[in-house]
Coordinates of C-alpha atoms and ligand atoms in Angstrom, one line a residue:
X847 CA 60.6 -26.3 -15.7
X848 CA 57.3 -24.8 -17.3
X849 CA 57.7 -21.9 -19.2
X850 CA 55.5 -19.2 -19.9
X851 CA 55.2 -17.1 -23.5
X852 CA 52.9 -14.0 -23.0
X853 CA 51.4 -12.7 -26.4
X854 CA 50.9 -15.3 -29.2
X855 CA 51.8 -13.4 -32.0
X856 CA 54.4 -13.6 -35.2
X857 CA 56.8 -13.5 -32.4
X858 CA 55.3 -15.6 -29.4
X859 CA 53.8 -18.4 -30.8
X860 CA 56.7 -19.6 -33.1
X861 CA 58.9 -19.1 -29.9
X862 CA 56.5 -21.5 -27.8
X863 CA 56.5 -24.2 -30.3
X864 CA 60.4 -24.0 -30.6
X865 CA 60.4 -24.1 -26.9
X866 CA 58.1 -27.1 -27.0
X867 CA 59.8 -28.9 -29.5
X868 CA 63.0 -29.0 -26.9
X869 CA 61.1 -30.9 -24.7
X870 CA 59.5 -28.1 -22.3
X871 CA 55.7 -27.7 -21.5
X872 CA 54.9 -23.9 -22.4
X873 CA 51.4 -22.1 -21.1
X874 CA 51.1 -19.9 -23.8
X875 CA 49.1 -16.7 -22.7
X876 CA 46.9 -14.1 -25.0
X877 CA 44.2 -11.9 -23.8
X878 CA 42.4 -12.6 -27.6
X879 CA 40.2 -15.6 -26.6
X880 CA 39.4 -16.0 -30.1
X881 CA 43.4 -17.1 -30.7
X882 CA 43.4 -19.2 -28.1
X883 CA 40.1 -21.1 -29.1
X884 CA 41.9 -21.4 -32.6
X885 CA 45.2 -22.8 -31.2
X886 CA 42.9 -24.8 -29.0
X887 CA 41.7 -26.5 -32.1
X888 CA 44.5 -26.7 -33.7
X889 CA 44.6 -23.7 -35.7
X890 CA 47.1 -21.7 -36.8
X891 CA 46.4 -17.9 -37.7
X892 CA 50.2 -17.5 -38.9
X893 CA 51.8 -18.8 -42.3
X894 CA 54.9 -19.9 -41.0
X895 CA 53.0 -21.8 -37.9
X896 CA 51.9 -25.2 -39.2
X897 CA 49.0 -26.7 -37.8
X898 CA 50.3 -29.9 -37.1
X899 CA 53.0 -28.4 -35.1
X900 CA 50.2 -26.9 -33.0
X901 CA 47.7 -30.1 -32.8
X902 CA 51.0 -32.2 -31.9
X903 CA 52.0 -30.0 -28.8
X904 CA 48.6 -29.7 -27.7
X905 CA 47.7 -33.2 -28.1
X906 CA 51.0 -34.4 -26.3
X907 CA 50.0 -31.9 -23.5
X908 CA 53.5 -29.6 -23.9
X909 CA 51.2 -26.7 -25.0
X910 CA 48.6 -24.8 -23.1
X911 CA 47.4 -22.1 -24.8
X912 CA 45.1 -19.9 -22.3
X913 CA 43.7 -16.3 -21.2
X914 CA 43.6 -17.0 -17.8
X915 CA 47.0 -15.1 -16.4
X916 CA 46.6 -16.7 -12.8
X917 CA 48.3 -19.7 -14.5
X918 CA 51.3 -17.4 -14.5
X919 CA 52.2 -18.7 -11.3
X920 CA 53.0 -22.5 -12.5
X921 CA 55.9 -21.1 -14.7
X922 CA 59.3 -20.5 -13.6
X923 CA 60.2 -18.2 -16.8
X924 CA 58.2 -15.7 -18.5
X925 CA 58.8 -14.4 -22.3
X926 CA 57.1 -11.2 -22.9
X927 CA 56.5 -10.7 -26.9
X928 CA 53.8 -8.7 -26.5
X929 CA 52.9 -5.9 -29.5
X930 CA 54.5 -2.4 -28.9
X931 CA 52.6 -0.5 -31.4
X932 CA 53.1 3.6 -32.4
X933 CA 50.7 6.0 -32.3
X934 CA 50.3 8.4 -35.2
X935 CA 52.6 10.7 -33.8
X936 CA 55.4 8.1 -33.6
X937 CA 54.6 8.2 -29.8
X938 CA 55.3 4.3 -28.2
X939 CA 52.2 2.3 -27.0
X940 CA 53.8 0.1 -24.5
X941 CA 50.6 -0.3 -22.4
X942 CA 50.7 -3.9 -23.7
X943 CA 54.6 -4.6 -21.6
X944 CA 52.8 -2.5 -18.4
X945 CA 49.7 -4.8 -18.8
X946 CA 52.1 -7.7 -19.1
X947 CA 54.2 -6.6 -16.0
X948 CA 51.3 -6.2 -13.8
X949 CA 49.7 -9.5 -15.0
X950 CA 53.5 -10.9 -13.7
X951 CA 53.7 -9.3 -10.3
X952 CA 49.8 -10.0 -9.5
X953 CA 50.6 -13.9 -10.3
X954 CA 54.2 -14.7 -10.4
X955 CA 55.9 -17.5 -7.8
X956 CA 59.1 -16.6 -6.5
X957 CA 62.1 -17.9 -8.3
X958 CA 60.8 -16.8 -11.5
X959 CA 63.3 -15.3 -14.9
X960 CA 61.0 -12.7 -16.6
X961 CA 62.6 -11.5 -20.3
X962 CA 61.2 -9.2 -22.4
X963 CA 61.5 -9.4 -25.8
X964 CA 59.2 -7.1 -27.1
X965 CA 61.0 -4.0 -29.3
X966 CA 60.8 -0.4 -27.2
X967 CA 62.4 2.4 -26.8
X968 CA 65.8 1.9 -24.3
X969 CA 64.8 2.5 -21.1
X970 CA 61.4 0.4 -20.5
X971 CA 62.8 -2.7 -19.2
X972 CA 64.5 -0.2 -16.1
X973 CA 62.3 2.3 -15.7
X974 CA 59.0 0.7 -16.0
X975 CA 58.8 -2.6 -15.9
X976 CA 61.0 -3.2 -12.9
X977 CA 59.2 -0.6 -10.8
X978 CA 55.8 -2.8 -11.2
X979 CA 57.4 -6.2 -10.8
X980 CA 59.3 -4.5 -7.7
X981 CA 56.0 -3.7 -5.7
X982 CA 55.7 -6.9 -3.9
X983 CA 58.2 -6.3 -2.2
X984 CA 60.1 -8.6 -4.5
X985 CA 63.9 -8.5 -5.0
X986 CA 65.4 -8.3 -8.5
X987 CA 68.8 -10.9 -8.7
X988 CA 67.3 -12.7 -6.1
X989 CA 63.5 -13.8 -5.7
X990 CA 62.9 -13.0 -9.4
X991 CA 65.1 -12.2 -12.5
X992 CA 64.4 -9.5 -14.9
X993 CA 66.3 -9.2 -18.6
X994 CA 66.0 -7.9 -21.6
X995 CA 66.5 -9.8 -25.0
X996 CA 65.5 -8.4 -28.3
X997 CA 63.5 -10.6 -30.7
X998 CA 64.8 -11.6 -33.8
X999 CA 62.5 -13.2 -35.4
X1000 CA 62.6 -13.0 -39.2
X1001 CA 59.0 -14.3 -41.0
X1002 CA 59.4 -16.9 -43.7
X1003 CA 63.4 -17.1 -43.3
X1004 CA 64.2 -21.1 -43.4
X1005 CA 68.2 -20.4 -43.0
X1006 CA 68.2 -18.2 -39.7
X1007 CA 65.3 -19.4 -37.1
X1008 CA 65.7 -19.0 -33.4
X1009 CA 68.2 -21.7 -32.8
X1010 CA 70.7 -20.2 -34.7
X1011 CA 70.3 -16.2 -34.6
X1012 CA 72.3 -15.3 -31.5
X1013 CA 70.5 -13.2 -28.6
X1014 CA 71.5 -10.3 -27.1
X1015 CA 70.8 -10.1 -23.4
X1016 CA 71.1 -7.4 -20.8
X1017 CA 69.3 -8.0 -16.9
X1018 CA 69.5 -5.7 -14.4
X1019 CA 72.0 -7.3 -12.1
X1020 CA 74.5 -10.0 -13.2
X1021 CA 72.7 -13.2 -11.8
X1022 CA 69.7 -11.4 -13.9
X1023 CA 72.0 -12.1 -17.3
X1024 CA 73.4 -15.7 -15.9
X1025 CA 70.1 -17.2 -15.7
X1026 CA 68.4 -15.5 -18.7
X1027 CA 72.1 -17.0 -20.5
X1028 CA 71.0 -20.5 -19.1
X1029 CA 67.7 -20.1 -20.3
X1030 CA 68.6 -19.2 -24.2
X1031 CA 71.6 -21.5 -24.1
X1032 CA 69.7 -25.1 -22.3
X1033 CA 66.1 -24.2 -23.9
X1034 CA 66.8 -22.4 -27.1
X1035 CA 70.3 -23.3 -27.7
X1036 CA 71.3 -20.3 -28.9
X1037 CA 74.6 -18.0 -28.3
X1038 CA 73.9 -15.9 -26.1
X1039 CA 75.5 -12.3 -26.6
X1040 CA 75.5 -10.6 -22.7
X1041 CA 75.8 -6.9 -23.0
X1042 CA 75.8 -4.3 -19.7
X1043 CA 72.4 -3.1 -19.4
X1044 CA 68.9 -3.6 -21.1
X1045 CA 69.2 -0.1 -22.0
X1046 CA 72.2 -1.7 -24.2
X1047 CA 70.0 -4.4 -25.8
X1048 CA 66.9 -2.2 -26.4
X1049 CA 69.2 0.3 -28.1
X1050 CA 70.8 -2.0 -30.4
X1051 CA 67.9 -3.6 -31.6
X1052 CA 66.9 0.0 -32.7
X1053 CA 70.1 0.4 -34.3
X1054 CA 69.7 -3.3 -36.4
X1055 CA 66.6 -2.8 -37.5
X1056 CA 66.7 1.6 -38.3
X1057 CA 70.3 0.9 -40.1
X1058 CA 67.7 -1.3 -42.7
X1059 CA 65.1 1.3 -42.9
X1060 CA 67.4 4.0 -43.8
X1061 CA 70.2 1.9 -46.4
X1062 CA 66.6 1.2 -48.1
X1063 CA 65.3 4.5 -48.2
X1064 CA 68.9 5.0 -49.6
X1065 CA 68.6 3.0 -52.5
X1066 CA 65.4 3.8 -52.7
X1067 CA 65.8 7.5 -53.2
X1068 CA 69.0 6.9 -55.8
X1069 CA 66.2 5.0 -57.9
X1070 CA 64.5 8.1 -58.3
X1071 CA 67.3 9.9 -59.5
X1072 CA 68.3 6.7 -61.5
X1073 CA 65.1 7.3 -63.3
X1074 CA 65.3 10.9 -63.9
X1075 CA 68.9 10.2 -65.5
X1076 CA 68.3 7.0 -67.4
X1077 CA 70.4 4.7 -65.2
X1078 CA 69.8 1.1 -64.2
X1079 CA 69.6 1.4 -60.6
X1080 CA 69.4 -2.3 -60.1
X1081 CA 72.9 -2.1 -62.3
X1082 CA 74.3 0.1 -60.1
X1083 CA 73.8 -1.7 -57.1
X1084 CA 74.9 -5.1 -58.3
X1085 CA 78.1 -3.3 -59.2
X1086 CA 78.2 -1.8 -55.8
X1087 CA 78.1 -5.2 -54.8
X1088 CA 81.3 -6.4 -55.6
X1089 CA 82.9 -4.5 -53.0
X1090 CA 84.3 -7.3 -51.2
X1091 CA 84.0 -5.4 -48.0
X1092 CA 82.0 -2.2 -46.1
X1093 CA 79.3 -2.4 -48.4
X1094 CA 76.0 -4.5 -48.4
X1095 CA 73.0 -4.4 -51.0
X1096 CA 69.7 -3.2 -50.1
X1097 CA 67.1 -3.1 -53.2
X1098 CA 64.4 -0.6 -54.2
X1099 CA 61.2 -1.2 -54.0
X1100 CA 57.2 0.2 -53.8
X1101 CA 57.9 1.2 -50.0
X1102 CA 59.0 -0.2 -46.5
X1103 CA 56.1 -2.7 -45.2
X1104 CA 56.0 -5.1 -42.0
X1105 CA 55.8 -4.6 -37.9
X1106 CA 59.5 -4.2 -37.8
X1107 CA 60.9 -1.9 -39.7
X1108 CA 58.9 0.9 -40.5
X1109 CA 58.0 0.9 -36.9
X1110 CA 61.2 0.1 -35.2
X1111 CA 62.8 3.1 -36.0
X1112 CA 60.0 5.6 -34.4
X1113 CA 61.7 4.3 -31.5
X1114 CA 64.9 5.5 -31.9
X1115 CA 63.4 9.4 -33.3
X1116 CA 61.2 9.1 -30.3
X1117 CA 64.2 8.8 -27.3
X1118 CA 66.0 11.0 -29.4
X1119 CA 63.8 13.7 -29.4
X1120 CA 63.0 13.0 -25.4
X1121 CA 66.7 13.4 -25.4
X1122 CA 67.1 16.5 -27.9
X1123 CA 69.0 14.7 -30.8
X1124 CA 66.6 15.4 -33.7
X1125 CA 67.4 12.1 -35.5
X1126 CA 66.4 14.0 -39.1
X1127 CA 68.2 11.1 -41.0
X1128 CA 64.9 8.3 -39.4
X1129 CA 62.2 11.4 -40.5
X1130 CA 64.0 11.5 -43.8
X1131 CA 64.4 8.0 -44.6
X1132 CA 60.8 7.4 -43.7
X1133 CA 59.7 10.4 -46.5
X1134 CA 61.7 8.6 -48.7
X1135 CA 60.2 5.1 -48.1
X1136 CA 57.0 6.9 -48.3
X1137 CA 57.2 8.1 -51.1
X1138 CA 57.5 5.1 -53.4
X1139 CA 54.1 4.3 -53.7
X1140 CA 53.4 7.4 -55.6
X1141 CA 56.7 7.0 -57.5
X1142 CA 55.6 3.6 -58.8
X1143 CA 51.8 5.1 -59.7
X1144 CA 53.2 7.9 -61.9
X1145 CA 55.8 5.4 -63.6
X1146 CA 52.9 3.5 -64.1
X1147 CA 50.7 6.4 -66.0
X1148 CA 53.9 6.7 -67.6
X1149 CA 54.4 4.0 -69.4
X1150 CA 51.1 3.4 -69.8
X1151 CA 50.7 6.9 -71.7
X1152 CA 53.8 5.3 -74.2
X1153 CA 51.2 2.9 -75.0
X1154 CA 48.7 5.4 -75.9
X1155 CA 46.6 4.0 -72.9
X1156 CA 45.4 6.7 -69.8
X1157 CA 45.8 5.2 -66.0
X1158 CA 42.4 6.6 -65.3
X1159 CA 40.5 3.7 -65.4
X1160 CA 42.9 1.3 -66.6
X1161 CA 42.6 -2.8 -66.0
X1162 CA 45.7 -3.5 -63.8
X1163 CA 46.8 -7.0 -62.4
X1164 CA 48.5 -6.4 -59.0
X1165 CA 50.6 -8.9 -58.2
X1166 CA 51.4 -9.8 -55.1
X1167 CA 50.5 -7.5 -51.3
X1168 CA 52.2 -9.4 -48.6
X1169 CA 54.8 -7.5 -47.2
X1170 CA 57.5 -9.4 -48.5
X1171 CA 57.8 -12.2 -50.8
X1172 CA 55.8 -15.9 -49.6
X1173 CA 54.8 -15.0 -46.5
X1174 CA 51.0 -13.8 -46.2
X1175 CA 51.4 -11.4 -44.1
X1176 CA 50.1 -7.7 -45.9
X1177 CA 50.2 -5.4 -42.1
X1178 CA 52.1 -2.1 -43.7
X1179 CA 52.5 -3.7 -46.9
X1180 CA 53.2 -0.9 -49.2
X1181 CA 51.3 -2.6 -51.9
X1182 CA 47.8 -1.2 -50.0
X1183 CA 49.2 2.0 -50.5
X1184 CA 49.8 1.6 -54.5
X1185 CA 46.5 0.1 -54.8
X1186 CA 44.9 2.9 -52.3
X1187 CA 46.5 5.5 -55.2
X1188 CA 45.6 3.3 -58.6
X1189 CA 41.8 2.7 -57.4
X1190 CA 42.2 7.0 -56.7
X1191 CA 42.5 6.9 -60.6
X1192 CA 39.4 4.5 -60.6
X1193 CA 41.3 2.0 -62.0
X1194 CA 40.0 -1.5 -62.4
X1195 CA 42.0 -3.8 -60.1
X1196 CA 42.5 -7.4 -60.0
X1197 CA 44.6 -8.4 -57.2
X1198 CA 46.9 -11.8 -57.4
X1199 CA 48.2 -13.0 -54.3
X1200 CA 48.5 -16.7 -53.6
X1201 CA 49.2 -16.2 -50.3
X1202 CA 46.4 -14.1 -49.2
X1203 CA 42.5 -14.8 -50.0
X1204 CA 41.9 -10.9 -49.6
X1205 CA 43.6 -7.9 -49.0
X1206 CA 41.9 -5.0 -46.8
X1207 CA 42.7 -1.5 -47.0
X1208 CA 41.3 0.8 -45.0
X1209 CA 39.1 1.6 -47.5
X1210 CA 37.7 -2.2 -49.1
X1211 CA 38.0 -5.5 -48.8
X1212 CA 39.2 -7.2 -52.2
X1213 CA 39.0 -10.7 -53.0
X1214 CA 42.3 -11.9 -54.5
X1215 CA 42.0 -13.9 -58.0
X1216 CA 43.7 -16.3 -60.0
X1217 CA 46.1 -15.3 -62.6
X1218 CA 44.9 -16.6 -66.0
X1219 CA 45.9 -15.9 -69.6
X1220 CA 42.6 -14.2 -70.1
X1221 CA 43.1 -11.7 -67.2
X1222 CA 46.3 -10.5 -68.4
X1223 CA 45.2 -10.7 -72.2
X1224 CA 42.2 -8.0 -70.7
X1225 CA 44.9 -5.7 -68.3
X1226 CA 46.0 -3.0 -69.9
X1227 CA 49.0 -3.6 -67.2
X1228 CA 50.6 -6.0 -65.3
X1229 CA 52.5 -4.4 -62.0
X1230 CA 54.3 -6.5 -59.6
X1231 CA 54.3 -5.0 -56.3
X1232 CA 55.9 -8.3 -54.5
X1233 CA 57.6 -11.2 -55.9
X1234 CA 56.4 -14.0 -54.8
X1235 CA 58.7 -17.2 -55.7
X1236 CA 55.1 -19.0 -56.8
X1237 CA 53.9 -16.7 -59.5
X1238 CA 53.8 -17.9 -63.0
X1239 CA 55.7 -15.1 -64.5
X1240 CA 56.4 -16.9 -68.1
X1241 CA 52.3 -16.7 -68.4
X1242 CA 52.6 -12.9 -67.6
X1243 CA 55.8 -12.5 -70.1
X1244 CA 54.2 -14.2 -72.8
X1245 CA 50.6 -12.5 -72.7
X1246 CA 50.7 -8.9 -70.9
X1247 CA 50.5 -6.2 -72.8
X1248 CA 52.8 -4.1 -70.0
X1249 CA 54.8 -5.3 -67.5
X1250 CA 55.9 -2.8 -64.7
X1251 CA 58.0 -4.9 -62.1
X1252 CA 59.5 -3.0 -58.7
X1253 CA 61.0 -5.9 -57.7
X1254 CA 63.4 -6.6 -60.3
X1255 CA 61.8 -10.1 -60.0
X1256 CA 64.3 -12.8 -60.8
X1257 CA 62.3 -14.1 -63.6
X1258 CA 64.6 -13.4 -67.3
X1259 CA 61.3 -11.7 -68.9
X1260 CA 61.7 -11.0 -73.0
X1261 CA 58.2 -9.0 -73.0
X1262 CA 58.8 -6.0 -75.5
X1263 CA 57.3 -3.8 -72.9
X1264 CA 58.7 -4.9 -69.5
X1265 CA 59.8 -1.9 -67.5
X1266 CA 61.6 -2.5 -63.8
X1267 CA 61.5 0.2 -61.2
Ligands
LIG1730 N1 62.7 -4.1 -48.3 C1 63.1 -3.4 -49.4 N2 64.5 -3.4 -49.7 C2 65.4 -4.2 -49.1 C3 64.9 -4.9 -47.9 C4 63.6 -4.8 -47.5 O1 62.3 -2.7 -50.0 O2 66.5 -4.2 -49.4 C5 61.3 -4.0 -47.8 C6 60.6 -5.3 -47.9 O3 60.0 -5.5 -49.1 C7 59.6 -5.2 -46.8 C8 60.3 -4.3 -45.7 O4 61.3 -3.6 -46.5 O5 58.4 -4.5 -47.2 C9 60.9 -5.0 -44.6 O6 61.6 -6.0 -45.1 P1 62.6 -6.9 -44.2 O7 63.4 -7.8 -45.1 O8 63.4 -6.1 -43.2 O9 61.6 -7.9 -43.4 P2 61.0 -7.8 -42.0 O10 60.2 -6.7 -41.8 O11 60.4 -9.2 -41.8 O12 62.3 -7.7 -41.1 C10 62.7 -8.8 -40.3 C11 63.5 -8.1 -39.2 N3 63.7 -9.1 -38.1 C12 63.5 -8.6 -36.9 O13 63.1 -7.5 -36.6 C13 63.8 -9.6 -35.8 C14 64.8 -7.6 -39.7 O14 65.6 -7.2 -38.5 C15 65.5 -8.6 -40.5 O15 66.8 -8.1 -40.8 C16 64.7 -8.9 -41.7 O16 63.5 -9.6 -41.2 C17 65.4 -9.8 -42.7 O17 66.7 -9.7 -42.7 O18 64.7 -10.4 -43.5

């Protein structure tokens, strides 16, 4: 069996290689020819996707990558993990699934399982990608198979990769689910978790990933009033912690970054306003998360006014933009959004980030830089925005002058003037 992963993304292209690495040839189809060229060479545009996984599947022939979507017709299944961006207005963009879908029904052979992964709003797999795949006169449950099967991809986790994260699968008839269940089960070897509908699967992948936006935007608003009324937030949480059961830690931070979940959620307020549910708690939650940047600036001028220092202008040492700690990823990072406001105070920024070589903002590109002794001897400030396992935080304890950390970074630091979010 050939298999066929459409969009060669965070998601797609560490799928393909899994699939690969069980033994199956994959055509791996992008409409960016400059990705393909680079997988082509053996290049890999994604931290967690090492190269010589790539150069080994190409070179053994088990990996095609390709922009030519005629070759659609050599697979027998089809993984759609396309992007579904939002528009400003929280609106869904799911031109890239339509485009997918037609791509599918111009070039598909009979016989073929067709899954999408991509995260939507519930309803898409129905009510718009079976209508295209349907024009050919093709019958779903029996010439082709159509399911749905949310992605769960998490970046840079080593403990829970696609082997062992079950999958969640709804098709539109029940042969749809058996052979989409044979699929994850023979190629992935996964559990496969069959619910009744993809309306069931969309939905729930909105509910996994908008119960983490708002239980952060929860702790993230109780560290403002932590602040206002002298109380270790991080203490109260660890506290929290040892409830045995119903409870689970989520930690404060600079803001919500990533493709999942300050996105996934406009889903969810999107059906439910089609729908006239109102879904405040996702608008609030989303204030909240939004607001931290701004939080973190004026603790910042804070603290830096105890030292008798002003944050106009100010030398700052930014450590660390990625989204989340060792991946190189920065897409949403909240950390662009603290350094948008600190160089809005024309503040002289050096940004550390091993991971990353620059960091744009929609404003500048910035060179990332080393962290030495002598540029935290000159910073006024040292503010960790993500906390990278590789930093060498004993050289920032020992010679900052301030140390702001919204991470609560695990590092025991003794500096006199170490402050935590
Ligand atoms: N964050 C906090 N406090 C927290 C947890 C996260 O501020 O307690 C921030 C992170 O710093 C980051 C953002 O939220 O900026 C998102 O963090 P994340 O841990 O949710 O990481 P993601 O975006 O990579 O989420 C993925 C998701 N996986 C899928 O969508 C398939 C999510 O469902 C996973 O639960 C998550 O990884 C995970 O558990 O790491």
């Amino acid at each position: 069996a050939k298999i066929g992963v459409i969009g060669l993304g965070y998601v797609g292209l560490p799928l393909a290689l899994e699939i690969v690495n069980k033994g199956f040839q994959v055509i791996g189809f992008d409409k960016n020819d400059e990705k393909i060229d680079l997988l082509k060479n053996g290049q890999s545009y994604i931290a967690d996707m090492l190269e010589t996984n790539i150069q080994e599947a190409i070179h053994k022939e088990r990996f095609e990558p390709t922009d030519n979507f005629a070759k659609l017709a050599e697979v027998n299944v089809i993984i759609i993990c396309v992007p579904t961006p939002t528009a400003e207005d929280g609106t869904p963009n799911i031109t890239y699934i339509v485009d997918a879908a037609h791509a599918i029904e111009q070039n598909m052979s009979a016989d073929t399982l067709i899954i999408l992964e991509s995260t939507t709003y519930p309803g898409t797999t129905e009510d718009v990608v079976r209508p295209i795949l349907e024009k050919r006169e093709a019958v779903i449950g029996q010439d082709i198979f159509l399911a749905y099967s949310p992605e769960r991809v998490d970046p840079g986790n080593r403990n829970f990769t696609v082997t062992n994260t079950p999958k969640v699968v709804g098709g539109i008839s029940k042969s749809c689910v058996e052979v989409a269940r044979i699929f994850y089960e023979t190629v992935i070897n996964t559990n496969v978790y069959a619910v009744k509908s993809p309306k069931v699967a969309e939905m729930e992948k909105l509910l996994e990933n908008t119960f983490r936006q708002i239980n952060i935007a929860l702790v993230n608003e109780l560290s403002q009033l932590c602040y206002k009324m002298d109380i270790d937030v991080w203490e109260v949480i660890d506290a929290a912690s040892t409830k045995p059961y119903g409870f689970m830690p989520f930690t404060p931070g600079p803001g919500v970054g990533g493709h999942c979940i300050p996105v996934d959620p406009k889903y969810l307020l999107w059906a439910g306003q089609q729908h006239g549910i109102t879904a405040t708690l996702i608008e609030t939650a989303d204030k909240i998360n939004e607001s931290m940047p701004n939080f973190v600036v004026e603790r910042l001028a804070h603290y830096l006014i105890t030292q008798g220092k002003d944050l106009h202008e100010a030398e700052i040492v930014v450590i660390g933009v990625s989204y989340k700690p060792n991946i190189n990823d920065f897409r949403e990072s909240p950390a662009l959004d603290v350094i948008n406001i600190l160089r809005e105070n024309h503040c002289n920024l050096k940004i550390v980030d091993p991971f990353l070589e620059s960091v744009t903002t929609d404003e500048c590109t910035m060179h990332t830089v080393l962290l030495t002794k002598e540029l935290i001897l000159r910073a006024d400030a040292v503010l960790i925005l993500t906390n990278h396992s590789n930093i060498n935080y004993s050289l920032i304890d020992e010679h900052a002058a301030l140390i702001f950390d919204t991470r609560n970074t695990h590092y025991l630091f003794k500096n006199q003037n170490y402050y935590k979010l």
